[in-house]
Coordinates of C-alpha atoms in Angstrom, one line a residue:
X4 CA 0.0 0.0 0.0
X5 CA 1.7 3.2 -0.6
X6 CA 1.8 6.3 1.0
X7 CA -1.1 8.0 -0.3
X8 CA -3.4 5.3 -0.1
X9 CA -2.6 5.3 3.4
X10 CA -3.3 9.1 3.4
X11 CA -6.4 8.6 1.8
X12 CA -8.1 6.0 4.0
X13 CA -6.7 8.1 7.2
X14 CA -8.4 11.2 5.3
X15 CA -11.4 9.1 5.3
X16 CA -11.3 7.9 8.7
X17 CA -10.8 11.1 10.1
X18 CA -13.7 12.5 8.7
X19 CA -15.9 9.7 10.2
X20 CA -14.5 11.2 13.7
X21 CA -15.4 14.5 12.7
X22 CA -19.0 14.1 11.9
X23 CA -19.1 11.9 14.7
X24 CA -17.1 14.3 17.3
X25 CA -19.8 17.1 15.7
X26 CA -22.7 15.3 16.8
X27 CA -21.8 14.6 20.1
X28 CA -21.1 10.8 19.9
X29 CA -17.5 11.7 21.3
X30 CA -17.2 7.5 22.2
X31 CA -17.2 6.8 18.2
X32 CA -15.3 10.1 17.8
X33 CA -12.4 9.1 20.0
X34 CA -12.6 5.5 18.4
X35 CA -12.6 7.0 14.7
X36 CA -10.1 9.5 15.7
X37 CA -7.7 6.5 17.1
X38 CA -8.1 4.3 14.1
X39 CA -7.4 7.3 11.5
X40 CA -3.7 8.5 13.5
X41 CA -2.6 4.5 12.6
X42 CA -2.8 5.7 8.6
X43 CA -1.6 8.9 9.0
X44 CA 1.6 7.3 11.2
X45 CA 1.8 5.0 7.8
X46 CA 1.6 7.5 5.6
X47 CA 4.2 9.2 7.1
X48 CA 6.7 6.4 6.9
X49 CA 6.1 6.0 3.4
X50 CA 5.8 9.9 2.4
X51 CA 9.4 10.6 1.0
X52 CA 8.1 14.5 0.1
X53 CA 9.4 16.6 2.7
X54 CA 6.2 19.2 2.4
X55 CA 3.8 16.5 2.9
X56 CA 5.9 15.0 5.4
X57 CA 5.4 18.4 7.7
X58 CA 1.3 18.4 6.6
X59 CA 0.9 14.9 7.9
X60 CA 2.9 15.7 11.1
X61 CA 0.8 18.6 11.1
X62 CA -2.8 17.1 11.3
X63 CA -1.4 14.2 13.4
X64 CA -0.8 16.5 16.0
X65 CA -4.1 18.7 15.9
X66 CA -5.9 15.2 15.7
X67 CA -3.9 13.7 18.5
X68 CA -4.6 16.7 20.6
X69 CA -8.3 16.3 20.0
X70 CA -8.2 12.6 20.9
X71 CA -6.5 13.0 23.9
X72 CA -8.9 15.7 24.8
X73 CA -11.8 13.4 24.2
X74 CA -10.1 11.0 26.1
X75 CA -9.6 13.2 29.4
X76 CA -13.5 13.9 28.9
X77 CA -15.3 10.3 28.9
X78 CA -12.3 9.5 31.7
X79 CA -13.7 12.3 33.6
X80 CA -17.6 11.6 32.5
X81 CA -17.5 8.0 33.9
X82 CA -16.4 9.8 37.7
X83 CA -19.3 12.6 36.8
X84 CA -17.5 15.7 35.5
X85 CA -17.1 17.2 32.2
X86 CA -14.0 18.2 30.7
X87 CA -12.9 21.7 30.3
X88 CA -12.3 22.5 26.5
X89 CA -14.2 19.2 25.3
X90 CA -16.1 21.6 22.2
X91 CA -14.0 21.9 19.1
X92 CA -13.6 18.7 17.0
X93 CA -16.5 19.3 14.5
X94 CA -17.5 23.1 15.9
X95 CA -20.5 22.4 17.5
X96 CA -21.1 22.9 21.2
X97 CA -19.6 20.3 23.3
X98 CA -20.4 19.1 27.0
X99 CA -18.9 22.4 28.5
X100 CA -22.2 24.2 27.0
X101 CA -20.0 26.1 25.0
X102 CA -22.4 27.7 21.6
X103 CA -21.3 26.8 18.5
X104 CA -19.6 30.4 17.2
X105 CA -17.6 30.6 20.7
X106 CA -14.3 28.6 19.5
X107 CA -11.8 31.6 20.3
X108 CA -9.8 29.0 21.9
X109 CA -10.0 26.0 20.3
X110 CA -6.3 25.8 18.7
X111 CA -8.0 24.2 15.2
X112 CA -9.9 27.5 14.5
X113 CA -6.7 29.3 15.4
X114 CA -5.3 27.8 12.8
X115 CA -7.6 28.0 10.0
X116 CA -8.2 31.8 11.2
X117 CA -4.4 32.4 10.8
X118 CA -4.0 31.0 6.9
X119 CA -7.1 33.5 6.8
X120 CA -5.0 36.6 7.7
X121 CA -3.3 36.8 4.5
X122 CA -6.6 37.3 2.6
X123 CA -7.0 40.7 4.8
X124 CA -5.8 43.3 2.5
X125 CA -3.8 45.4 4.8
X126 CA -2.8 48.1 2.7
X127 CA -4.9 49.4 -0.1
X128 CA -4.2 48.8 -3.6
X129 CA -3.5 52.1 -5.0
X130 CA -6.0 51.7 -7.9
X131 CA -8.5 54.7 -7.9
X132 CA -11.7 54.5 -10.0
X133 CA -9.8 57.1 -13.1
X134 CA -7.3 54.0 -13.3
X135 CA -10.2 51.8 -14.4
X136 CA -10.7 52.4 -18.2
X137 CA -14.1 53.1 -19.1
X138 CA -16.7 50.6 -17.1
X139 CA -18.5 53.9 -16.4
X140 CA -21.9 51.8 -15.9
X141 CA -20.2 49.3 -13.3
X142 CA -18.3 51.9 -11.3
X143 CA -21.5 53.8 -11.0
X144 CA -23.3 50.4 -9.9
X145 CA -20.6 49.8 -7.6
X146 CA -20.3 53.2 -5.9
X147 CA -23.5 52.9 -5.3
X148 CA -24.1 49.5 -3.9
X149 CA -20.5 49.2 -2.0
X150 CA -19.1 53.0 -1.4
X151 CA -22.6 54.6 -0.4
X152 CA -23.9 52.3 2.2
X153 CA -20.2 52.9 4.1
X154 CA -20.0 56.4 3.5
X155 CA -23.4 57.3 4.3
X156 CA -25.4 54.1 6.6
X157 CA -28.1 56.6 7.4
X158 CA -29.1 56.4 3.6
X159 CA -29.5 52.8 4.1
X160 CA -32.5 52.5 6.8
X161 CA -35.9 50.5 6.9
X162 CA -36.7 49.0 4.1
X163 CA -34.1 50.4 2.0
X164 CA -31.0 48.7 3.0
X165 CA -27.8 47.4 1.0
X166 CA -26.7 44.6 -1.7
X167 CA -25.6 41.6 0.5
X168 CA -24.2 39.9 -3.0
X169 CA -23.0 41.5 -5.9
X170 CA -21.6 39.3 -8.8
X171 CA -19.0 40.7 -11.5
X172 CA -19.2 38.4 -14.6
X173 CA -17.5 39.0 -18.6
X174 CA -15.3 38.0 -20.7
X175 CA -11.8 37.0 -19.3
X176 CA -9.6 40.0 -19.3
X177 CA -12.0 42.4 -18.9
X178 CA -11.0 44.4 -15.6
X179 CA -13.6 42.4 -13.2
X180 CA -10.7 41.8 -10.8
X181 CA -9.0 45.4 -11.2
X182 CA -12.5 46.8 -10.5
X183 CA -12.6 45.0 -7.1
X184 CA -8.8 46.2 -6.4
X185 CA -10.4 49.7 -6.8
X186 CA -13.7 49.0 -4.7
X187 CA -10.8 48.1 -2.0
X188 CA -8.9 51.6 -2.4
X189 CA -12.0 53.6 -2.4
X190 CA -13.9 51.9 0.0
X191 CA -13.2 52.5 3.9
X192 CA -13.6 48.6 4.9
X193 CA -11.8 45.6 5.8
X194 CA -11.3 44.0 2.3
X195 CA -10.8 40.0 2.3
X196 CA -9.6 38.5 -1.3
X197 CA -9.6 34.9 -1.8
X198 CA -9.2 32.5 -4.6
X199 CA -10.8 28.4 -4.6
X200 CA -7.3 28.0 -3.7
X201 CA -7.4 30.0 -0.2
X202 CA -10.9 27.8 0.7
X203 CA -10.2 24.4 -1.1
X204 CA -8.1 21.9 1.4
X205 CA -7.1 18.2 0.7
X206 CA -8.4 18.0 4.3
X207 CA -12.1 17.0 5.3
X208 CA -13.9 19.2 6.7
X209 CA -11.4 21.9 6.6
X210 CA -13.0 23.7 3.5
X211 CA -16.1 24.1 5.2
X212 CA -14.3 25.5 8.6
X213 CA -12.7 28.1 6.2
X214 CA -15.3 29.3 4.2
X215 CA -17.1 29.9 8.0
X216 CA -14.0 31.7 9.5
X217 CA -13.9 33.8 6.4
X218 CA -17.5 34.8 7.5
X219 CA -16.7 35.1 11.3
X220 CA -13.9 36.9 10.8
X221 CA -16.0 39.6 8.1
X222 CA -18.3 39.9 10.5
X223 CA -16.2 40.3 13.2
X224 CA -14.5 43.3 11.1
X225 CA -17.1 45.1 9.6
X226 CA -17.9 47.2 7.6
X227 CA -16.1 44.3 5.3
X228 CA -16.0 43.4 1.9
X229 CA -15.7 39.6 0.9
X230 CA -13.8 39.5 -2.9
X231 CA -14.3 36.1 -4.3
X232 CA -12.5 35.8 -7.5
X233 CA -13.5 32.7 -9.9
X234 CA -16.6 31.8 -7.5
X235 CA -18.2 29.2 -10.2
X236 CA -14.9 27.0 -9.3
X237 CA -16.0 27.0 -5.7
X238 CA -19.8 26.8 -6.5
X239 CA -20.2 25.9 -9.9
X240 CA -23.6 24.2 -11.1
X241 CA -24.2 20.5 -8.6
X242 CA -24.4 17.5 -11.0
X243 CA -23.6 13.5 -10.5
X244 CA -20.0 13.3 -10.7
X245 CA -19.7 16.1 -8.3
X246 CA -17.7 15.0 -4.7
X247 CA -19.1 14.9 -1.7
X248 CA -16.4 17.9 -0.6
X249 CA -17.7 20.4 -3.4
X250 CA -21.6 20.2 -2.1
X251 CA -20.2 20.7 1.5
X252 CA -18.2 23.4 0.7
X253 CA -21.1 24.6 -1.6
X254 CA -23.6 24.1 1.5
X255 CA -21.3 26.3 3.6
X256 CA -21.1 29.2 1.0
X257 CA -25.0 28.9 1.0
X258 CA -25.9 29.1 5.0
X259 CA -22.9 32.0 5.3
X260 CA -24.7 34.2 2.6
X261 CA -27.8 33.4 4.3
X262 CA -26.5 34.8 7.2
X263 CA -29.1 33.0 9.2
X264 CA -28.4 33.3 13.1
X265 CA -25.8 36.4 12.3
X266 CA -26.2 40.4 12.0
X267 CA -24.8 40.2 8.1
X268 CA -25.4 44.0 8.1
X269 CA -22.1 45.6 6.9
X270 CA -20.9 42.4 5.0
X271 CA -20.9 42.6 1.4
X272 CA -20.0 39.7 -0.7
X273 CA -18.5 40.3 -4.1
X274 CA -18.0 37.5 -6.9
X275 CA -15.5 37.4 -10.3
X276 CA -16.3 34.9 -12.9
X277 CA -15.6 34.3 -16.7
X278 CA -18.5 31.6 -17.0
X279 CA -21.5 32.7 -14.6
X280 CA -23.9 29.9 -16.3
X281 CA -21.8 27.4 -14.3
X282 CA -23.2 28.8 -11.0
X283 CA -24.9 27.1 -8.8
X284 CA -28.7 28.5 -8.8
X285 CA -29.2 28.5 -5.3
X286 CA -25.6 31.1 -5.0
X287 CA -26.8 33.0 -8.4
X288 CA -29.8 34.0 -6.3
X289 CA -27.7 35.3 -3.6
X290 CA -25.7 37.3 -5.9
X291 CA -28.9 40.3 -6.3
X292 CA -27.1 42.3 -8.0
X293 CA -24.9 41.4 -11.3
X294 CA -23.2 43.8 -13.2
X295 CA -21.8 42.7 -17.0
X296 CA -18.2 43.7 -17.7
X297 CA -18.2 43.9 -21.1
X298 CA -15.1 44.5 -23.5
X299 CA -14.0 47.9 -23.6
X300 CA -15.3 50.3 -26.0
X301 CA -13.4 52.5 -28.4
X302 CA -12.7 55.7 -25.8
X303 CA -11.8 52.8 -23.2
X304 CA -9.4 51.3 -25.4
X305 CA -7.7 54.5 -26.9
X306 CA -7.4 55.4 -22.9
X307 CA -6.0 52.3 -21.6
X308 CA -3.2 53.0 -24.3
X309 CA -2.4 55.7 -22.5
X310 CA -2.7 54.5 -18.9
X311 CA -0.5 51.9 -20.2
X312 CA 2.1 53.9 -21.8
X313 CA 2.4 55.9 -18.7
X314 CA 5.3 58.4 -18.9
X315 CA 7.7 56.1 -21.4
X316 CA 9.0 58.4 -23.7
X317 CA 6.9 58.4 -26.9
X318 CA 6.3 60.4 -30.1
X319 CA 2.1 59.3 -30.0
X320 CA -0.5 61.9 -30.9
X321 CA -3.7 62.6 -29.9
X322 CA -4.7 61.2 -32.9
X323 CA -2.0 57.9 -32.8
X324 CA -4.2 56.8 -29.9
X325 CA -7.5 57.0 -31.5
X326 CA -5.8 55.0 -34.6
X327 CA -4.9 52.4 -32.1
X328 CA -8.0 52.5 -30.7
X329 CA -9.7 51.8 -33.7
X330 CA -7.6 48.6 -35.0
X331 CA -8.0 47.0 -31.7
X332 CA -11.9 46.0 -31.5
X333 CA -12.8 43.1 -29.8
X334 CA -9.6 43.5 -27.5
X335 CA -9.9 43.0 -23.7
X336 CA -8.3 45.0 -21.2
X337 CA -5.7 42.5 -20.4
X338 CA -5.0 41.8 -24.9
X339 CA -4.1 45.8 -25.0
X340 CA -1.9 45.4 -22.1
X341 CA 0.0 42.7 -23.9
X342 CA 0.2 44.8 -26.8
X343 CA 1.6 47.5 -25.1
X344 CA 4.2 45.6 -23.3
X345 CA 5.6 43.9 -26.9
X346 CA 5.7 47.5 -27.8
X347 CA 7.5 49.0 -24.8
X348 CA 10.0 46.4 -26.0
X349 CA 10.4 47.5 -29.9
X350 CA 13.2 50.5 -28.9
X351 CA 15.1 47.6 -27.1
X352 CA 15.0 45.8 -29.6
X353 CA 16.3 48.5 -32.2
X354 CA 19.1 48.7 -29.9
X355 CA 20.4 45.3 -29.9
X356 CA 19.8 45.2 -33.8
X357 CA 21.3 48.2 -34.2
X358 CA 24.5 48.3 -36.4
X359 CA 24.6 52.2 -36.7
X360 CA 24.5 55.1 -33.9
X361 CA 24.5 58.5 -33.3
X362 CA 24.9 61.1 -31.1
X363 CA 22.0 63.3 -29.8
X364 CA 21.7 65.6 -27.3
X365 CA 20.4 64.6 -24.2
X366 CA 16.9 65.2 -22.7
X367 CA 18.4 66.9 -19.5
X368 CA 20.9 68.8 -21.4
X369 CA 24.4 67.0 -20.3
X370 CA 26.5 65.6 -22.6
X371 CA 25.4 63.8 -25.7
X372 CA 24.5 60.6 -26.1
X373 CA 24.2 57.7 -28.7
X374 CA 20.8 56.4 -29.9
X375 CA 20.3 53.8 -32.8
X376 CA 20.2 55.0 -36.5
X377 CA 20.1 54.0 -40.6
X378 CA 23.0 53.0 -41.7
X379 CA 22.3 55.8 -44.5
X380 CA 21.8 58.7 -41.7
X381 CA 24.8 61.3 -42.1
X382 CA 25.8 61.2 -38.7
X383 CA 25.7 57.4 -38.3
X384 CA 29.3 55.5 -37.0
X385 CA 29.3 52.0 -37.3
X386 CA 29.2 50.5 -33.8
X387 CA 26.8 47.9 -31.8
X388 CA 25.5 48.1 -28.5
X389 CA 28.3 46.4 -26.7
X390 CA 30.2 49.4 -27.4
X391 CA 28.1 52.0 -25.7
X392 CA 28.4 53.0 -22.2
X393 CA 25.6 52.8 -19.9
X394 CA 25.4 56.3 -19.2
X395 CA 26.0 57.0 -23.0
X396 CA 22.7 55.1 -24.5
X397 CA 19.7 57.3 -25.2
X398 CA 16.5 55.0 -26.1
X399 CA 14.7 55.5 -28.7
X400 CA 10.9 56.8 -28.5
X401 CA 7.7 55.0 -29.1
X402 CA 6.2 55.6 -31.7
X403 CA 3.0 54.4 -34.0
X404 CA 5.0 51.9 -36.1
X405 CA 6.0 50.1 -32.6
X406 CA 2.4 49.9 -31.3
X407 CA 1.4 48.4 -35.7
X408 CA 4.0 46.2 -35.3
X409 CA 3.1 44.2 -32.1
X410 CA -0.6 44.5 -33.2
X411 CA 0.7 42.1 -36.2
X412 CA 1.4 39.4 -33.8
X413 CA -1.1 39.8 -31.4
X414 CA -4.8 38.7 -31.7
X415 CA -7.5 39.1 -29.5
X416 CA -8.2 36.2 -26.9
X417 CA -12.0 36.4 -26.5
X418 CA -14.0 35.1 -29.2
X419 CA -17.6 36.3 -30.8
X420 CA -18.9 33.3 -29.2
X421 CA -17.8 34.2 -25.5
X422 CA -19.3 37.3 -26.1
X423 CA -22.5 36.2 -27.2
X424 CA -22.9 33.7 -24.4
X425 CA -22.4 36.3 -22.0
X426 CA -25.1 38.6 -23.4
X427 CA -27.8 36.1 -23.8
X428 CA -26.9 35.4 -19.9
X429 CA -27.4 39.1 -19.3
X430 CA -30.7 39.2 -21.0
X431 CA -31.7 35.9 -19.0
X432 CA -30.7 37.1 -15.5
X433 CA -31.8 40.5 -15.9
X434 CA -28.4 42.0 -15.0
X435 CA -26.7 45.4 -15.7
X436 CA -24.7 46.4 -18.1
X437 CA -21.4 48.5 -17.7

């Protein structure tokens, strides 16, 4: 048997102690419990990855704690007293009376609440809503439904209150993720970003701990914002092939936006996807307000030339921009970006292919310097780059030809299908355009 069959059936066997440690029955907890820290000791042996060798050790600890804990507590039950610190193993209240949301102390929570932490955004992003190209529809929606409600609660009173779930959905490409980085700039809240990747664990029942901690600690911190980018790979459409770990995570995700038992006011939930007919049904109706991030139009495009350009020296127009604007329809945010960056690179290039220089004089009037040239130029000497100093090279400006060039071997990613798909969606769901 090798190591991760081992893992696997201790995964398994674990996860029988859980439920069983959740409901109570902490005599078929400790025994499950008992039984699954004989595979995970196996596994170890055979595990010859040194990361997974530190996971196992990990959980054989936490779930060695927890059996000894049980342990103590029937010990103690059978001479009529409860163990201190009994609650913990599945979250739900144990023997002590101890509710189900009071876990401060149990180490496990600790834990989970710690990977947690780096989802806080702790310093803002530095992205302000004039960064974000055009979207002038979904920055409205936005300022409305996230910035308003923080800025001014007394707005937001009776019946009028809040979105609790607003769901971003386009194209790839198309800014839905640098539209939340700006919500997290502008808006004076805790911001939390995850990923599937921050929630998803190999471990049983951990995924579902998570996704509750993420809650906890959002509520915990309010006013917060909860950024989930690709949500349909966390809560993508239930079918038969699905495992029994996605509807669990699923049913978590559910209950939390629910916020049944909770004060959810302050807590705003915001979702990223490229495919939002994957979702779930039950989470799509969560999700009350949806706002389409289409691609960019032509005034977008001509400024995210510019916002990409920055202050690179460059010879464009006025009038270069709204050429560039024009041969790049049906471009997303993140295709012009490429194509800038290939550009950006096309006065390096000249450089190293250079076979001719000359001198110019240079932009903050010191001595002159050499910059790439024809061959046929009247001041061209015959030299390469390796023979010019550091301090001697002047780069060449940007200009349109560089911007034509990388256009020629760039095309755009989304196709006339993706875009149709996601506005028959929008026409089906009722959602807003940008």
């Amino acid at each position: 048997m090798s190591s991760t069959n081992y893992l696997d059936r201790a995964i398994e066997i674990v996860q029988k102690a859980i439920d069983e440690d959740t409901k109570h029955n902490y005599p078929e907890a400790y025994k499950y419990y008992q039984n699954s820290l004989d595979y995970f000791m196996l596994a170890l042996k055979y595990e010859k990855n040194e990361k997974s060798k530190q996971l196992i050790k990990s959980k054989i600890n936490e779930y060695l704690g927890r059996a000894e804990t049980l342990k103590d507590h029937l010990m103690n039950e059978k001479k009529g007293k409860s163990a201190i610190g009994v609650n913990g193993g599945g979250g739900a209240a144990g023997p002590t009376g101890k509710s189900k949301e009071d876990d401060d102390h149990d180490p496990e929570t600790k834990k989970l609440r710690a990977g947690l932490a780096d989802a806080i955004l702790s310093e803002k992003p530095n992205v302000s809503w004039d960064d974000v190209a055009g979207l002038e529809g979904a920055k409205a929606a936005l300022k409305e439904a996230v910035i308003l409600p923080i800025k001014f609660p007394h707005l937001f009173t009776g019946k009028r209150t809040p979105w609790k779930g607003i769901l971003l959905y386009g194209p790839p490409g198309t800014g839905k993720s640098y539209l939340a980085k700006a919500v997290a700039t502008e808006a004076k809240s805790t911001f939390f970003s995850v990923s599937s990747s921050d929630l998803v664990s190999k471990w049983q029942g951990d995924s579902e701990r998570l996704v509750k901690n993420l809650f906890q600690l959002a509520r915990e911190n309010k006013p917060s914002i909860i950024f989930v980018d690709e949500i349909d790979s966390l809560t993508g459409t239930r079918n038969e092939s699905e495992s029994e770990g996605s509807r669990r995570i699923k049913t978590e995700f559910l209950v939390q936006m629910n916020g049944v038992g909770h004060d959810d006011t302050g807590v705003l939930v915001l979702g990223a996807t490229n495919i939002p007919w994957q979702l779930d049904n039950a989470i799509k109706r969560r999700f009350e307000k949806r706002i389409y991030i289409p691609l960019p139009g032509p005034e977008a495009r001509r400024r995210m030339f510019e916002i990409h350009v920055g202050n690179t020296p460059c010879e464009l127009s006025p009038k270069d921009y709204r050429v560039l604007a024009d041969r790049t329809e049906g471009y997303s945010g993140s295709d012009i970006s490429i194509v800038v960056r290939d550009a950006l690179m096309q006065p390096v290039r000249k450089v190293i292919s250079a076979t001719h220089f000359k001198q110019v004089d240079s932009p903050d009037g010191g001595k002159k310097k050499w910059t790439p040239c024809s061959p046929g130029d009247p001041e061209a000497v015959e030299k390469s780059w390796t023979d010019v100093e550091s301090d001697e090279l002047q780069e060449p400006p940007l200009k349109l030809n560089d911007f034509l060039k990388s256009l020629e071997a760039t095309r755009p990613t989304v196709t006339e299908a993706d875009i149709q798909k996601h506005e028959q969606w929008t026409k089906e769901s009722g959602a807003e355009g940008a």
